[in-house]
Coordinates of C-alpha atoms and ligand atoms in Angstrom, one line a residue:
X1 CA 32.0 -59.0 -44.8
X2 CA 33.2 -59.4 -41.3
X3 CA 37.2 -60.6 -40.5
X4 CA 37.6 -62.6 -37.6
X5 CA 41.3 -62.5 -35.6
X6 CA 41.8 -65.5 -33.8
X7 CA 39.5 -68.3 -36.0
X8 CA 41.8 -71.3 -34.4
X9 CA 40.2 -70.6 -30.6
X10 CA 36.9 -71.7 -29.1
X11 CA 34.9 -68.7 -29.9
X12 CA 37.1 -68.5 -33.2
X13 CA 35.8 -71.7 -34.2
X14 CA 32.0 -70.9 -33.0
X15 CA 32.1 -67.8 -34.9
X16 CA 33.2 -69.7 -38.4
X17 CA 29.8 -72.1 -37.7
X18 CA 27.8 -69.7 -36.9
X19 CA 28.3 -67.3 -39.9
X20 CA 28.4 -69.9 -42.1
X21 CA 24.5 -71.6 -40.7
X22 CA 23.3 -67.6 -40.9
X23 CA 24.9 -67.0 -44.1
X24 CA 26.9 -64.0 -43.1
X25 CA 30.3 -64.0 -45.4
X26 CA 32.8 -64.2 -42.7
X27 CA 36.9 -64.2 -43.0
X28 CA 38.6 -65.9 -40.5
X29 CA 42.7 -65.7 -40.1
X30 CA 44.4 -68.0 -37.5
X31 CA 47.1 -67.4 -35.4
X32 CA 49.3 -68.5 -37.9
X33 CA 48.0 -66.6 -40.9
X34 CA 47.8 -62.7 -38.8
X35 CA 49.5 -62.3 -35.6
X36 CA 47.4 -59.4 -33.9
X37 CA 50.7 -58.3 -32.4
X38 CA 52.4 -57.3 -35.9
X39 CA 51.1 -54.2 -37.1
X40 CA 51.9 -55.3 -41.0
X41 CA 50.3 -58.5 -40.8
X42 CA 47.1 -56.7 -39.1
X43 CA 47.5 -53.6 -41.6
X44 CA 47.8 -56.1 -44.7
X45 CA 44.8 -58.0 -43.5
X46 CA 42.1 -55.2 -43.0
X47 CA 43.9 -53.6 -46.6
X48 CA 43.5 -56.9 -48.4
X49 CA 39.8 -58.1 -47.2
X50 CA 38.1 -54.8 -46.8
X51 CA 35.9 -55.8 -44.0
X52 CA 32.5 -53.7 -42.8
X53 CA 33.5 -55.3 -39.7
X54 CA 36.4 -56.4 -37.6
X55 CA 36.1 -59.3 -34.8
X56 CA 39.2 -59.7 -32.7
X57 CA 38.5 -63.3 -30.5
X58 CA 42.3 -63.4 -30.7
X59 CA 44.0 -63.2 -27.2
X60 CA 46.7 -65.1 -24.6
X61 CA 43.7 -67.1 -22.6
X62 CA 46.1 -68.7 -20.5
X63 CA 45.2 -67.2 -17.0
X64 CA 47.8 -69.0 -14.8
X65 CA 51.0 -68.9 -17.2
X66 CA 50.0 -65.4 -17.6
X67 CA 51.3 -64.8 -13.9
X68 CA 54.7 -65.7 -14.9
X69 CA 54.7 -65.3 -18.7
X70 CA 54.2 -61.3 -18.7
X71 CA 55.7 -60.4 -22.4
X72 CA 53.5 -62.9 -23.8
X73 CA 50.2 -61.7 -22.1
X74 CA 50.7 -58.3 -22.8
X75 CA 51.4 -58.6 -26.7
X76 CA 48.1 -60.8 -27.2
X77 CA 46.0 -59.0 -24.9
X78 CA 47.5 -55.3 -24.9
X79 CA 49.7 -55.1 -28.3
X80 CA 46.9 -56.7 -29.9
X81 CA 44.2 -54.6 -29.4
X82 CA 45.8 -51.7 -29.5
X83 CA 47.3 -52.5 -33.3
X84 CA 43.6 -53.9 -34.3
X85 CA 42.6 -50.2 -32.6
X86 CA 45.0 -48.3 -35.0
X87 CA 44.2 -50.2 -38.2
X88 CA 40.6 -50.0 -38.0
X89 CA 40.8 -46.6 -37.0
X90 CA 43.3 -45.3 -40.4
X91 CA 40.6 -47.4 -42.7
X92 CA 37.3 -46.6 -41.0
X93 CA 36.6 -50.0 -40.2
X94 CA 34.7 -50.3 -37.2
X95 CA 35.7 -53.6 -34.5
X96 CA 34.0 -56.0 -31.9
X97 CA 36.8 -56.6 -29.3
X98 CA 36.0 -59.6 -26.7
X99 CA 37.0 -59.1 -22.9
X100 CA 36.6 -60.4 -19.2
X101 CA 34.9 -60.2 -16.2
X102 CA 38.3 -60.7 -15.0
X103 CA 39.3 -57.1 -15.3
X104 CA 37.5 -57.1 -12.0
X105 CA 38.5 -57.9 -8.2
X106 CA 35.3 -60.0 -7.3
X107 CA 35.2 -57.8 -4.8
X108 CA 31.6 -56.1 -5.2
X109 CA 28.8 -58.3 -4.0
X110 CA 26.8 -57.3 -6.1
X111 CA 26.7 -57.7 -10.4
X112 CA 29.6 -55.4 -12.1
X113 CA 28.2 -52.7 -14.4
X114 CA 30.2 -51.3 -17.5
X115 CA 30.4 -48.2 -14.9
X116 CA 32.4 -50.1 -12.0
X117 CA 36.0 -49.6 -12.3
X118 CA 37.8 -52.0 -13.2
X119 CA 40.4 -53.7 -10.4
X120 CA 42.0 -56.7 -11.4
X121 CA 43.8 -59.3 -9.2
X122 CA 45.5 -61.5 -11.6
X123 CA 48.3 -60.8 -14.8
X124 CA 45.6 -61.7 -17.7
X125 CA 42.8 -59.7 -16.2
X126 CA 45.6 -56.6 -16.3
X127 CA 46.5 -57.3 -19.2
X128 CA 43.1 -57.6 -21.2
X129 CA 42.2 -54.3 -18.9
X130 CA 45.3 -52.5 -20.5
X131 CA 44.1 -53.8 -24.1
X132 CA 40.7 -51.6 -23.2
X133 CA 42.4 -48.8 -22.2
X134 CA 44.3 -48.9 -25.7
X135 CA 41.8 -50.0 -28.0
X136 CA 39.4 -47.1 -26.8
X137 CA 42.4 -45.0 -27.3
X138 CA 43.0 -46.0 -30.8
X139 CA 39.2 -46.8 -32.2
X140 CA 36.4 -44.7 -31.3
X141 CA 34.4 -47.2 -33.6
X142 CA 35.0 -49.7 -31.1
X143 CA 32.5 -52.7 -29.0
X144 CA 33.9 -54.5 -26.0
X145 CA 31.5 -57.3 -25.3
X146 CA 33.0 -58.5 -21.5
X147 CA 32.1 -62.2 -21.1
X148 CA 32.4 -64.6 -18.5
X149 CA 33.4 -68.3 -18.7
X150 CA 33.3 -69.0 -21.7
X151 CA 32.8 -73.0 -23.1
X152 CA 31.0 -74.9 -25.9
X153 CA 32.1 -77.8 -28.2
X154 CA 35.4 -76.3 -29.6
X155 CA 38.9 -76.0 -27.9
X156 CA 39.4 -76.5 -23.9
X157 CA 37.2 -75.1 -21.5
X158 CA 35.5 -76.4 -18.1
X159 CA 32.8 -78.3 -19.6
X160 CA 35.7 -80.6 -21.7
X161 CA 37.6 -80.6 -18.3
X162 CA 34.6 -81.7 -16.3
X163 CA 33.4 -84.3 -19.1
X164 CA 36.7 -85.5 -19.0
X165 CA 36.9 -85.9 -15.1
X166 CA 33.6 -87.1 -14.6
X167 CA 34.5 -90.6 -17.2
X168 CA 37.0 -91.5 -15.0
X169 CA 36.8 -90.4 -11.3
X170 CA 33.8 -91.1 -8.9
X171 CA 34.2 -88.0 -6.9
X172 CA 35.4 -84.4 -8.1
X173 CA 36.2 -81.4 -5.7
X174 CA 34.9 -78.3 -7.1
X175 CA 35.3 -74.7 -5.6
X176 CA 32.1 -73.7 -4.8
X177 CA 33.2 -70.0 -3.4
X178 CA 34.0 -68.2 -6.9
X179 CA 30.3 -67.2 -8.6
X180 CA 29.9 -66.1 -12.2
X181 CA 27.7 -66.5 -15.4
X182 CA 28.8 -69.1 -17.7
X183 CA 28.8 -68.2 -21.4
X184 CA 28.0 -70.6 -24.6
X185 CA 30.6 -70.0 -27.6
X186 CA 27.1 -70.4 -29.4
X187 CA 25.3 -67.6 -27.7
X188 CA 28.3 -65.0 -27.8
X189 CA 28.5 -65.7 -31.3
X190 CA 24.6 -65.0 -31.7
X191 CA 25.1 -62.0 -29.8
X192 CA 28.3 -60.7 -32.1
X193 CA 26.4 -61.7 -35.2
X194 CA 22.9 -60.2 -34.1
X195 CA 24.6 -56.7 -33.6
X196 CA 27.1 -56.8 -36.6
X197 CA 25.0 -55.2 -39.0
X198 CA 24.0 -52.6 -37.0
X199 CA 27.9 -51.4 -36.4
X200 CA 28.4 -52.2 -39.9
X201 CA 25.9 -49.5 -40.6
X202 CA 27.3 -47.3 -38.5
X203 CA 24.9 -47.3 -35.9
X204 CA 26.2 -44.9 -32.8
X205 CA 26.1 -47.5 -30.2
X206 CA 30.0 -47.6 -29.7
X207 CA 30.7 -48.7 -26.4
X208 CA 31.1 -51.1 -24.0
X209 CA 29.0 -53.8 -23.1
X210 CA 28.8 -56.5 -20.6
X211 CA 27.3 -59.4 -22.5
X212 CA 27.2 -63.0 -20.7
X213 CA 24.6 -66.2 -20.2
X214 CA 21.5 -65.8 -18.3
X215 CA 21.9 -66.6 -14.2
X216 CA 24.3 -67.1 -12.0
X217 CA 26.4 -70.1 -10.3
X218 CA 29.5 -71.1 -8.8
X219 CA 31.9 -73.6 -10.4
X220 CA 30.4 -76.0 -8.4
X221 CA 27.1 -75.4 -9.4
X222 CA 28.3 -75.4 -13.4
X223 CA 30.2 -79.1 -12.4
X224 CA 27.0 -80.1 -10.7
X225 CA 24.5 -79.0 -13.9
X226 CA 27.4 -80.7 -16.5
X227 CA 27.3 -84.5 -14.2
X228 CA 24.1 -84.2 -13.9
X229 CA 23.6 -83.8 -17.3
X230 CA 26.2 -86.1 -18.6
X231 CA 24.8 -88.9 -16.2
X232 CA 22.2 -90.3 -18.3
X233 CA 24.3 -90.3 -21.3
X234 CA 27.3 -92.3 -20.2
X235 CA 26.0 -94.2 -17.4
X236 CA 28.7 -92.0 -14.9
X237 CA 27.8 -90.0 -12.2
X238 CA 30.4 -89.1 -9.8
X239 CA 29.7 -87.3 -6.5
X240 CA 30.7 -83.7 -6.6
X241 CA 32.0 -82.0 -3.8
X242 CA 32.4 -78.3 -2.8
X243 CA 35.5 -77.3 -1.9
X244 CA 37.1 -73.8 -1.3
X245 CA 39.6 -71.5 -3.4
X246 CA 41.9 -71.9 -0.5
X247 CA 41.5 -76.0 -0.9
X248 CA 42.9 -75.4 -4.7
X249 CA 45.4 -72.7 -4.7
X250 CA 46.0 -71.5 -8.4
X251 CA 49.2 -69.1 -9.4
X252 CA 46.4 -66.6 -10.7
X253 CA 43.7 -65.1 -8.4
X254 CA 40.2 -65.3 -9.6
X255 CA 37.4 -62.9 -8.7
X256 CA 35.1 -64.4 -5.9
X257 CA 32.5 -62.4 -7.4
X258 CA 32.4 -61.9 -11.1
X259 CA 28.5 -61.7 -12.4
X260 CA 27.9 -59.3 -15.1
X261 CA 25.0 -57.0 -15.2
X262 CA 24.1 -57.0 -18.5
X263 CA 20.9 -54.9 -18.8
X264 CA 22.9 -52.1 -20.9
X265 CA 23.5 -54.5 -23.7
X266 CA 19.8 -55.7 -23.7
X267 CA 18.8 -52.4 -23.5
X268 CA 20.6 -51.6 -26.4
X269 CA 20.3 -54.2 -28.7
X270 CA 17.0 -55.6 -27.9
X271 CA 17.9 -59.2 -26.4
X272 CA 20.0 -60.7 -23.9
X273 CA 22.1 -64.1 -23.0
X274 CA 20.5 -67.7 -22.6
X275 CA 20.0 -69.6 -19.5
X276 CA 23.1 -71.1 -19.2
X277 CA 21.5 -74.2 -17.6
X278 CA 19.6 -74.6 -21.3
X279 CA 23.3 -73.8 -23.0
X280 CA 25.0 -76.3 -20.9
X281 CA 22.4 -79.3 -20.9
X282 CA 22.3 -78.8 -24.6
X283 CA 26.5 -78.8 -25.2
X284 CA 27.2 -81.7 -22.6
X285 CA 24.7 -84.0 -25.0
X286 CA 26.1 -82.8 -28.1
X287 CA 30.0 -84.0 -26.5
X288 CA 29.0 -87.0 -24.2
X289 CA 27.1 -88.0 -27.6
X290 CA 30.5 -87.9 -29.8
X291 CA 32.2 -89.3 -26.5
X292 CA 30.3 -92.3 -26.6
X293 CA 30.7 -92.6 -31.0
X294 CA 35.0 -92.3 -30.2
X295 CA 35.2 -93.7 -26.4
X296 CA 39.2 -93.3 -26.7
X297 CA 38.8 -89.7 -27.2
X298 CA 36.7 -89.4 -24.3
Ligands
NAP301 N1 37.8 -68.6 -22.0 C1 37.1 -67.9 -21.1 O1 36.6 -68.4 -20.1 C2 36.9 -66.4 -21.3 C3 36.2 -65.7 -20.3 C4 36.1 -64.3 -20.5 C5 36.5 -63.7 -21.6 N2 37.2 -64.5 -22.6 C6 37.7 -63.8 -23.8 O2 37.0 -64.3 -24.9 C7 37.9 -64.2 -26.1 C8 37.9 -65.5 -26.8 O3 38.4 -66.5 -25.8 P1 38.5 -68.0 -26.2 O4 38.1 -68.8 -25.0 O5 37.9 -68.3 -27.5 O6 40.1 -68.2 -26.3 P2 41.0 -69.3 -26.9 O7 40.2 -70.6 -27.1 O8 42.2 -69.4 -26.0 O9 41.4 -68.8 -28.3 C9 42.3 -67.7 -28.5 C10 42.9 -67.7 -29.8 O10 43.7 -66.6 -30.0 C11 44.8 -67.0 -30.7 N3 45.9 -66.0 -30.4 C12 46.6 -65.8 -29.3 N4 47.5 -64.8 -29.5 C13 47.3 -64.4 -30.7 C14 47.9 -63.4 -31.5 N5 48.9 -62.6 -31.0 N6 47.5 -63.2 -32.8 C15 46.5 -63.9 -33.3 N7 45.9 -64.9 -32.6 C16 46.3 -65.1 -31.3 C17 45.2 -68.3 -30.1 O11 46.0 -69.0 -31.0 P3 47.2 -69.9 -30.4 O12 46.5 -71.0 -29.6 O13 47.9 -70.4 -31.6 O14 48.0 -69.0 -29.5 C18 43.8 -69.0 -30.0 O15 43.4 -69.6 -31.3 C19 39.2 -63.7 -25.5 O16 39.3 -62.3 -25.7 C20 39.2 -64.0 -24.1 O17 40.0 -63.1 -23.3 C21 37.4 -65.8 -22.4

């Protein structure tokens, strides 16, 4: 049985469908029911279920706030992990931690390999670096898949924003100078499932892993693909307009560059990410579709 931290998020909630269509038994605690940050509630958890396999998709997502709201970033992305590291570690259990392509700079021009160091430029991307450093520390049975903007039908995410944008404006401005590999809730969840009985085996492939959707784009591009796609649908189909990072100043900096070489993890487990064009066509029809059923939830 696998025990999911964090089942209220989007991957969270991804994770809960997905188990249940592949009929892998799955136990899923909320925010509310385990706080990753209390080390009894994460002890009495792993005692009480006896997992094969922990997933933590918990964390503090919240890039910008993170810039001022320091305490709280560190606890769900550092304190977190590193209690989840300890408790798997005293009862054997091995874990599947999730992190970001934010731990790096966007510096490099080129894709960022597990090997590159890790640089980040913003509060959460030092903070969910600092939950690496403690959950390797605490768990050698440990994976940390590193994804990249992650969206699909559950909780907020750019595709939602864009959708949401796109019913009532006729132009949106886009930054077009930050590139990076959008990732399906749907395929990270495949990915997590498809290797989780090989770590619940035991299998000697602890690690970490960057694991993301197949291609590359700017947010532009992503906006472009979602209108685009959503046009037909609902009969809207605003222009969409490149701007720069400097046009939309943000309290966090983002990495200009943040594609993911993920070769190691295909390597390794035998398959990789979708196209994230496919991903994305095939999640804006699923939402515009509901859109259109509940218009005032649009
Ligand atoms: N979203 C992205 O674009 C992106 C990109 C790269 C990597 N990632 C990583 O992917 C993973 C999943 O992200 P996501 O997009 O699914 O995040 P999400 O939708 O924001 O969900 C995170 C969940 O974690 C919960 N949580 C926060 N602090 C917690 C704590 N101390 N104990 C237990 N639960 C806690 C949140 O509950 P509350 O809402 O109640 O606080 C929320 O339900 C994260 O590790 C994230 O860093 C995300």
């Amino acid at each position: 049985m696998i025990l999911l931290f964090g089942a209220n998020g989007q991957l969270g909630q991804e994770m809960v469908r997905a188990s249940a269509a592949r009929k892998m038994p799955l136990v899923a605690l909320s925010h509310a029911e385990a706080d990753i940050a209390d080390a009894a509630a994460v002890r009495d958890a792993i005692a009480r279920h006896k997992p094969a396999l922990v997933v933590n998709a918990a964390a503090y997502t919240k890039v910008d706030l993170a810039e001022t709201e320091l305490e709280a970033a560190r606890r769900g992305n550092e304190t977190g992990p590193a209690l989840l590291g300890e408790a798997c570690a005293a009862a054997n259990t091995p874990l599947v931690h999730i992190s970001t392509d934010y731990v790096f700079d966007g510096t490099k021009p080129t894709a960022y390999a597990e090997t590159d160091p890790v640089s980040p430029a913003s509060s959460y991307g030092r903070s969910k670096a600092a939950g690496e450093y403690a959950l390797r520390a605490a768990a050698p049975r440990h994976v940390i898949l590193r994804t990249s903007w992650v969206y699909g039908e559950f909780g907020h995410n750019f595709l939602k924003t864009i959708l949401r944008l796109a019913a009532t404006r006729d132009e949106l401005r886009v930054v077009a100078d930050q590139r990076g590999c959008p990732t399906s809730t749907a395929d990270l969840a495949r990915a997590i499932l498809g290797i989780a009985p090989r770590l619940a085996a035991g299998e000697e492939v602890w690690g970490t892993y960057h694991f993301a959707g197949h291609g590359v784009t700017t947010f532009h591009g992503f906006a472009s693909r979602i209108v685009a796609a959503q046009a037909p649908l609902t009969g809207r189909n605003p222009r969409v307009t490149a701007i720069t990072s400097a046009e939309f100043p943000t309290p966090a900096t983002r990495p200009a560059n943040s594609e993911l070489d993920c070769s190691l993890f295909a390597r390794t487990f035998g398959f990789g990410g979708r196209p994230w064009t496919e991903e994305t066509d095939a999640i804006t029809a699923v939402l515009a579709a509901e859109a259109r059923k509940t218009p005032h939830v649009a």
